[in-house]
PDB file of N, CA and C in Angstrom:
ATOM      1  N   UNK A   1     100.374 149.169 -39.537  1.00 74.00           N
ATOM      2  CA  UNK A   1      99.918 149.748 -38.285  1.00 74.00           C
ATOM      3  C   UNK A   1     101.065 149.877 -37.291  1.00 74.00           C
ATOM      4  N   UNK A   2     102.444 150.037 -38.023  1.00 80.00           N
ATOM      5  CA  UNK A   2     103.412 149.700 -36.509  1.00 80.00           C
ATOM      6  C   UNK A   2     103.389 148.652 -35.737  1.00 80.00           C
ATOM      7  N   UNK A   3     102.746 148.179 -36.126  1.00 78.00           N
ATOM      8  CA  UNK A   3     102.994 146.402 -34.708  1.00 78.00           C
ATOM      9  C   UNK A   3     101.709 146.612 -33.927  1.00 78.00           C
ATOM     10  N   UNK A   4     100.892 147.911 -34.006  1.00 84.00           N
ATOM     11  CA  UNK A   4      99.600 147.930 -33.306  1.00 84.00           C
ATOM     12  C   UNK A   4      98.473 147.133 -33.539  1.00 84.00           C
ATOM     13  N   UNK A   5      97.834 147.016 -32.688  1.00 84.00           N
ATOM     14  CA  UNK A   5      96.475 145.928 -32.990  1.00 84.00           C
ATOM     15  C   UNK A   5      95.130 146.582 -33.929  1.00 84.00           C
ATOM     16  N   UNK A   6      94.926 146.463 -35.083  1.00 85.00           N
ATOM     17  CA  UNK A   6      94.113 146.373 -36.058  1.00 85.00           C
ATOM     18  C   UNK A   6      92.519 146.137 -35.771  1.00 85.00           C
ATOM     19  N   UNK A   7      91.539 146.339 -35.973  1.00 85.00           N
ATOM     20  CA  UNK A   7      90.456 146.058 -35.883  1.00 85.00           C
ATOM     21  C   UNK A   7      89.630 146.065 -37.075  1.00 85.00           C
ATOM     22  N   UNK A   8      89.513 144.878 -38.130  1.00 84.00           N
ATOM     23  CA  UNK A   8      88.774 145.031 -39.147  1.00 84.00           C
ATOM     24  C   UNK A   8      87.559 144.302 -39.264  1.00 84.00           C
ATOM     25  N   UNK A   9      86.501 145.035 -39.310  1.00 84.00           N
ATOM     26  CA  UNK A   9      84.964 144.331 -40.031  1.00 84.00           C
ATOM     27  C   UNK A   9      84.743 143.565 -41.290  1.00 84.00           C
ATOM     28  N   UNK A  10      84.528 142.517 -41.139  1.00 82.00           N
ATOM     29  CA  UNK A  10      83.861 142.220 -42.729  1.00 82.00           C
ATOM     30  C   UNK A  10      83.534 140.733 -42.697  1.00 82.00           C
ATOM     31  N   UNK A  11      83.794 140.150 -43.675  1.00 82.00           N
ATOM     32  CA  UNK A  11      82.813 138.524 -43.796  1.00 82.00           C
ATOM     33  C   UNK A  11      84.179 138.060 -43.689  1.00 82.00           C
ATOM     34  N   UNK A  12      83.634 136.557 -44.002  1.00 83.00           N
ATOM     35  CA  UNK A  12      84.692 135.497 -44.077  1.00 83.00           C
ATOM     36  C   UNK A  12      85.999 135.546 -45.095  1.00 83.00           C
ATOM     37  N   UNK A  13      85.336 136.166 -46.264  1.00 86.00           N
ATOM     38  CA  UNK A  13      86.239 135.917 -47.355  1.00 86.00           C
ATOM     39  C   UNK A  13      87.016 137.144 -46.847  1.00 86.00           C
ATOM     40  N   UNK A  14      86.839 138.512 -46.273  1.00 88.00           N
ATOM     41  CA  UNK A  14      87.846 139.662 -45.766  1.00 88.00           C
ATOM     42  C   UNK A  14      89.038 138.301 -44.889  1.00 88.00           C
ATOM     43  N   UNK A  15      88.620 138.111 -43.866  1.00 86.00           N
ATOM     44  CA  UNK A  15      89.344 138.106 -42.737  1.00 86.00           C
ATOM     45  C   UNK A  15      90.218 136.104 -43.667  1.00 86.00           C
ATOM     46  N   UNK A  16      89.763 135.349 -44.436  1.00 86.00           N
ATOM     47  CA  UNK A  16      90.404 134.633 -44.872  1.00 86.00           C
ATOM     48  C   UNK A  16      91.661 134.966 -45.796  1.00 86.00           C
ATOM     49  N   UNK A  17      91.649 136.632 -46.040  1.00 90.00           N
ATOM     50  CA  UNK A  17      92.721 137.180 -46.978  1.00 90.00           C
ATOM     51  C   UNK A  17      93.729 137.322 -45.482  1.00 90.00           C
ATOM     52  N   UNK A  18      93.333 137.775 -44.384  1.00 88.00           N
ATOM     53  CA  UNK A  18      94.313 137.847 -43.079  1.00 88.00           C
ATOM     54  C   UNK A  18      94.689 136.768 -43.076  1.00 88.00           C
ATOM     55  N   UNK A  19      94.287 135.572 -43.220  1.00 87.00           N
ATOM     56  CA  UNK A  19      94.915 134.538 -42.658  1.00 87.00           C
ATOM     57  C   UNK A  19      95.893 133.923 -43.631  1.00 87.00           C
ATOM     58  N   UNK A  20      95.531 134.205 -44.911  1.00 88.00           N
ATOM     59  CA  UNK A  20      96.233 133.850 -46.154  1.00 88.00           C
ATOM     60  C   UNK A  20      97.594 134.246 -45.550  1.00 88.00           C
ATOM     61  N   UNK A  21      97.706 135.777 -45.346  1.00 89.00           N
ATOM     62  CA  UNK A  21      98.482 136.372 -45.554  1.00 89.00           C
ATOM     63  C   UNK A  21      99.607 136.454 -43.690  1.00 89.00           C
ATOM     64  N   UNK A  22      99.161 135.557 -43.032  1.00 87.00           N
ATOM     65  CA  UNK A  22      99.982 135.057 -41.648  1.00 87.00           C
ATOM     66  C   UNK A  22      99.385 136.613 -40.434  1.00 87.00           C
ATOM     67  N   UNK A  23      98.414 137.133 -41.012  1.00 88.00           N
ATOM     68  CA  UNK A  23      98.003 138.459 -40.197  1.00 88.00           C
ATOM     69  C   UNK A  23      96.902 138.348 -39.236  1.00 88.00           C
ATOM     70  N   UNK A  24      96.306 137.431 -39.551  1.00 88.00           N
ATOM     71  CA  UNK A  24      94.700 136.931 -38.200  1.00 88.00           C
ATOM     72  C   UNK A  24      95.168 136.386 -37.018  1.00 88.00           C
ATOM     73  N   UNK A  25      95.036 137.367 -35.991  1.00 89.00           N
ATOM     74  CA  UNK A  25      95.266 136.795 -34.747  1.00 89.00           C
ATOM     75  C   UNK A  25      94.121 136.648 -34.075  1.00 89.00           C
ATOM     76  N   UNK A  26      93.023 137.399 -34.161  1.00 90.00           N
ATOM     77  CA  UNK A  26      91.992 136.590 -33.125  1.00 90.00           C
ATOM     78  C   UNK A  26      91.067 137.064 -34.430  1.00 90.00           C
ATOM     79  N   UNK A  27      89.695 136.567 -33.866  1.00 87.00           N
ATOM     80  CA  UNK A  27      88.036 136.611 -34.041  1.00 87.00           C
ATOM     81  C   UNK A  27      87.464 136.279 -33.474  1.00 87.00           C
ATOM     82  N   UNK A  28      86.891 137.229 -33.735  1.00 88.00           N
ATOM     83  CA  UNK A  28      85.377 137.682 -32.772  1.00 88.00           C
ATOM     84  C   UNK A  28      83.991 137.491 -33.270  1.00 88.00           C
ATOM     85  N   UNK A  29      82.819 136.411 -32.960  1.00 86.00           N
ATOM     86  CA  UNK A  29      82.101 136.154 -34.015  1.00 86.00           C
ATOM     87  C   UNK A  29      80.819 136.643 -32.637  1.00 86.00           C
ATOM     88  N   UNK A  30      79.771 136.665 -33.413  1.00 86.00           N
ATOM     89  CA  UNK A  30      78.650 137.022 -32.637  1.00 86.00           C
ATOM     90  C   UNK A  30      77.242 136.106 -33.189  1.00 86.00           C
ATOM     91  N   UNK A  31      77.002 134.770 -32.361  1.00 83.00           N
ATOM     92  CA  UNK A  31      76.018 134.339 -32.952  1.00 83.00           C
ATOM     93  C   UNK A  31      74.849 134.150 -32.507  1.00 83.00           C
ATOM     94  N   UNK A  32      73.399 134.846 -33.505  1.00 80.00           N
ATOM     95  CA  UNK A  32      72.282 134.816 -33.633  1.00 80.00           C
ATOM     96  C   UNK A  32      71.352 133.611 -33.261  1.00 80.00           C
ATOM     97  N   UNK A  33      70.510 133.479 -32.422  1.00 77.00           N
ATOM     98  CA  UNK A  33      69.977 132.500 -31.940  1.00 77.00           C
ATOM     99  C   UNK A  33      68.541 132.388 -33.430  1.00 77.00           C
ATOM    100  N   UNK A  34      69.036 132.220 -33.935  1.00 74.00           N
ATOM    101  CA  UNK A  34      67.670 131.973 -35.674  1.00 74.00           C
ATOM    102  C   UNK A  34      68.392 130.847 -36.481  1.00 74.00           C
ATOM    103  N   UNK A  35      67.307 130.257 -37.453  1.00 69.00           N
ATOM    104  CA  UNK A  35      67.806 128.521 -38.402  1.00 69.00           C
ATOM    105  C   UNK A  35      67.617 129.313 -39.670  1.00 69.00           C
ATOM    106  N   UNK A  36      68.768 129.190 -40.139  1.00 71.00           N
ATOM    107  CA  UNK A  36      69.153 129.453 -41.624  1.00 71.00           C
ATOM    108  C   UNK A  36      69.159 128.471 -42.698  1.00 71.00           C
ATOM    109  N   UNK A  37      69.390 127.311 -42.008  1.00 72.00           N
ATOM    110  CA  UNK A  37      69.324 126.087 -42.936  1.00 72.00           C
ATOM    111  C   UNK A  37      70.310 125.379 -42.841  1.00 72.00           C
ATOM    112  N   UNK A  38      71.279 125.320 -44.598  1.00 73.00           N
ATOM    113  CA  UNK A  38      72.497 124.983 -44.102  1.00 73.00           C
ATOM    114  C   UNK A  38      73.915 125.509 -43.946  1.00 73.00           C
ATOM    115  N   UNK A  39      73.368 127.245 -44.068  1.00 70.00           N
ATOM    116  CA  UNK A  39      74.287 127.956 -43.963  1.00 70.00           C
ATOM    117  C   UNK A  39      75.316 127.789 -44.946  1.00 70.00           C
ATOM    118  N   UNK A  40      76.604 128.911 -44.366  1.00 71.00           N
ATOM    119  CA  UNK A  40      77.838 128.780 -44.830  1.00 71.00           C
ATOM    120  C   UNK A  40      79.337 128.891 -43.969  1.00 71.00           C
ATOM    121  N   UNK A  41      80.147 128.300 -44.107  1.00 73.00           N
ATOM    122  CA  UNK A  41      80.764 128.647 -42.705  1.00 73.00           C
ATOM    123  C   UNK A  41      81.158 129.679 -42.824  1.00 73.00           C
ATOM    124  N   UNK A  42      81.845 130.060 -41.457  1.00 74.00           N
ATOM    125  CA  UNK A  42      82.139 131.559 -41.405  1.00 74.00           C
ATOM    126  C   UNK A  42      83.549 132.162 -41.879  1.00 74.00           C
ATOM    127  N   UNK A  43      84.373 131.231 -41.963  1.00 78.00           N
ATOM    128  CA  UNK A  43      85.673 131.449 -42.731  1.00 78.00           C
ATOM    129  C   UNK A  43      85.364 130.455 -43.928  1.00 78.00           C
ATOM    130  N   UNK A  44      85.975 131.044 -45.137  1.00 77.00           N
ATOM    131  CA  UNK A  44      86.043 130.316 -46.268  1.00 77.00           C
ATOM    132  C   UNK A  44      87.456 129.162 -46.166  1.00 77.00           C
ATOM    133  N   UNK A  45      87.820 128.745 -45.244  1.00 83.00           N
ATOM    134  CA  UNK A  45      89.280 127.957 -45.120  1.00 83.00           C
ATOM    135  C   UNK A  45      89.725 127.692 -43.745  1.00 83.00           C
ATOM    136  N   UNK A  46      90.174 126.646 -43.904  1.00 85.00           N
ATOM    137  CA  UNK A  46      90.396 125.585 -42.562  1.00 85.00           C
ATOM    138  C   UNK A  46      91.626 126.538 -41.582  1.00 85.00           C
ATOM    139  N   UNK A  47      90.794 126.724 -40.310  1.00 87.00           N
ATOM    140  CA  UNK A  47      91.401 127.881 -39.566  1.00 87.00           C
ATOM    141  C   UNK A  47      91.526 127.365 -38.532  1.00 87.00           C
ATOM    142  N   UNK A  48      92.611 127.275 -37.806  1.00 90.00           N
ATOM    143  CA  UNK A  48      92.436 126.128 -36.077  1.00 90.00           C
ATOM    144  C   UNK A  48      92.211 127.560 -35.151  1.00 90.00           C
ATOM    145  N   UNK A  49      90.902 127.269 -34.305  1.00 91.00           N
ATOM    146  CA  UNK A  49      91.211 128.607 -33.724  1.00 91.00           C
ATOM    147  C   UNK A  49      90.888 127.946 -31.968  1.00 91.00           C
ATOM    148  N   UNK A  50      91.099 128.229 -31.185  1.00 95.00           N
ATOM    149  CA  UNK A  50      90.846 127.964 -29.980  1.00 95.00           C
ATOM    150  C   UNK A  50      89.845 128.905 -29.329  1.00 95.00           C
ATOM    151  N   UNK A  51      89.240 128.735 -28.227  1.00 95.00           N
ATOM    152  CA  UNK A  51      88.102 130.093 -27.682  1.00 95.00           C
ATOM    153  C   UNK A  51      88.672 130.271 -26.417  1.00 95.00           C
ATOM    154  N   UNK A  52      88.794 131.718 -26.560  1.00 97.00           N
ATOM    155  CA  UNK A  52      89.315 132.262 -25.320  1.00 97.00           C
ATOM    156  C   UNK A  52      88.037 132.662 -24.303  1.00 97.00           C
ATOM    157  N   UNK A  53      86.771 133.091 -24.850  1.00 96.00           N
ATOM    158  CA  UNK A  53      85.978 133.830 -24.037  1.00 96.00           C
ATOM    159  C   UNK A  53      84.520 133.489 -24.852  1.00 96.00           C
ATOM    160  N   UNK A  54      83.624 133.112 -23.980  1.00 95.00           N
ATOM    161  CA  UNK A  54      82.373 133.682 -24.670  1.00 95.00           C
ATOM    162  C   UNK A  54      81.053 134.742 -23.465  1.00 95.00           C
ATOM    163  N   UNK A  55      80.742 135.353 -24.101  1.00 96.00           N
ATOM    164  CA  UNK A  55      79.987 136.373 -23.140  1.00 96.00           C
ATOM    165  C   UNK A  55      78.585 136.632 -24.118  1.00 96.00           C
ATOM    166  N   UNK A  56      77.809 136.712 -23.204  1.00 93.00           N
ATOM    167  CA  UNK A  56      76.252 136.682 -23.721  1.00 93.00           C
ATOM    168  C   UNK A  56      75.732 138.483 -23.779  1.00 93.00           C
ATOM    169  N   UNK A  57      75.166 138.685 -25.080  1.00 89.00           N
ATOM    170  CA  UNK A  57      74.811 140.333 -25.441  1.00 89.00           C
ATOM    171  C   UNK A  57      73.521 140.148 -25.613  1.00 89.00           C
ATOM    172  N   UNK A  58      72.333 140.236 -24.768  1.00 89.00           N
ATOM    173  CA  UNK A  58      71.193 140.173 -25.095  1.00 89.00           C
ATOM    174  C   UNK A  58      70.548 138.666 -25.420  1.00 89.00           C
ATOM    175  N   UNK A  59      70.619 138.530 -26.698  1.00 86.00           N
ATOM    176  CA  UNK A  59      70.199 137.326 -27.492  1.00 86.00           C
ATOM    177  C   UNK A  59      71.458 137.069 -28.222  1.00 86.00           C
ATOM    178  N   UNK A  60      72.409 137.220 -28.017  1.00 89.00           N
ATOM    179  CA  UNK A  60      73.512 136.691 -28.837  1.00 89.00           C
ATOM    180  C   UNK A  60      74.458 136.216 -28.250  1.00 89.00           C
ATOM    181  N   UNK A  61      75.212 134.937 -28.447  1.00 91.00           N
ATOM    182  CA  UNK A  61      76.541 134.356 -28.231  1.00 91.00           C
ATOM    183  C   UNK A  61      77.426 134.910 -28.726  1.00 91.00           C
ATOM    184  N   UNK A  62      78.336 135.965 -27.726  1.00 93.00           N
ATOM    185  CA  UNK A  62      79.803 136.432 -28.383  1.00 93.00           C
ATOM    186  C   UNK A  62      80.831 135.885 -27.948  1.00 93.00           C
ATOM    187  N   UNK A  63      81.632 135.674 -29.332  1.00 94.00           N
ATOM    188  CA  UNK A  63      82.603 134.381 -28.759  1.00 94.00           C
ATOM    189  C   UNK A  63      84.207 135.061 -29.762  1.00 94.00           C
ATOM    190  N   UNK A  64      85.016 135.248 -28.409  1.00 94.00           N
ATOM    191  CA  UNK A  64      86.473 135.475 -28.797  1.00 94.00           C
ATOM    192  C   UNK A  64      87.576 134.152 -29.184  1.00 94.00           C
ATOM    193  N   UNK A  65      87.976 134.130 -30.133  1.00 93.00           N
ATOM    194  CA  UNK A  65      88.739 133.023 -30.752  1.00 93.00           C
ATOM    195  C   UNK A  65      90.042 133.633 -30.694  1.00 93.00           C
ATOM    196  N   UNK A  66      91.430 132.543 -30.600  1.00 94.00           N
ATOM    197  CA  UNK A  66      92.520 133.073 -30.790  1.00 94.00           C
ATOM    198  C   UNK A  66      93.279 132.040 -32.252  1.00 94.00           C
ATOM    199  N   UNK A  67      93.516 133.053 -32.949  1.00 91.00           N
ATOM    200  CA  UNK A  67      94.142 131.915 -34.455  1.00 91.00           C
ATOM    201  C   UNK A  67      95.509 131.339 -34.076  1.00 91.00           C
ATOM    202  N   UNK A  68      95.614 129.451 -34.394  1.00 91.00           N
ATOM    203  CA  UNK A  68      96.784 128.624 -33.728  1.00 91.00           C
ATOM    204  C   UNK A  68      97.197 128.505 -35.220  1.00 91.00           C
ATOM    205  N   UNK A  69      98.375 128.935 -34.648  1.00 80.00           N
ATOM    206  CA  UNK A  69      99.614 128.881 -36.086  1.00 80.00           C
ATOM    207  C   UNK A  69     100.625 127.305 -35.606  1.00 80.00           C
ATOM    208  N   UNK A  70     100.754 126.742 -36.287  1.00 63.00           N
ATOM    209  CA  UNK A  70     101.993 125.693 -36.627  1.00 63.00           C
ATOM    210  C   UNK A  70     101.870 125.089 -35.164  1.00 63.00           C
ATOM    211  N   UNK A  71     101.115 124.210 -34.961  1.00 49.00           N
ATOM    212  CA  UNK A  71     101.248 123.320 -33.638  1.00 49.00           C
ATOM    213  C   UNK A  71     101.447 124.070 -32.050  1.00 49.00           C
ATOM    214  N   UNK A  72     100.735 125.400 -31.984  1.00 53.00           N
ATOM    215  CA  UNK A  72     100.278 125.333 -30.469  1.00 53.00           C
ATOM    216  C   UNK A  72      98.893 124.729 -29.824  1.00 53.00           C
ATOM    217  N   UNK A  73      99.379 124.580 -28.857  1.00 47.00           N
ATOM    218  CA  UNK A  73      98.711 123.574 -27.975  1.00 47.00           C
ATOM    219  C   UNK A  73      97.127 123.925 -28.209  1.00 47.00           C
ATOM    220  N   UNK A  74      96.328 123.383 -27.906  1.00 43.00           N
ATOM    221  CA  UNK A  74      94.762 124.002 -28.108  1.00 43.00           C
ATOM    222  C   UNK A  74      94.099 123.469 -26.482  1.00 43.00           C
TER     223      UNK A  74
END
């Protein structure tokens, strides 16, 4: 993309190939107020992410994360 900012959709296992690969800088998750049980998490792999923002859409918690590489501060 030239150094431009990217915007890709998909599940956990998409955006865990970004992180594999040193390319996930933020996420953006949107969560559903309903009981699933015991679920699954939302990344398949241990991701330190910090929250920059959360903002309410109706019935949903939207919540901006920023991905912490190699010991920044949280």
């Amino acid at each position: 993309a030239g150094g431009r900012d990217v915007w890709v959709a998909g599940g956990g296992g998409l955006a865990g190939q970004f992180v594999d690969a040193g390319l996930l800088d933020e996420v953006w998750a949107q969560y559903a107020p309903v009981l699933l049980g015991t679920g699954v998490p939302p990344l398949p792999r241990r991701v330190e992410l910090r929250v920059e923002e959360v903002v309410r859409n109706r019935d949903f918690a939207c919540v901006r994360y920023t991905v912490l590489r190699g010991g920044q501060a949280t």
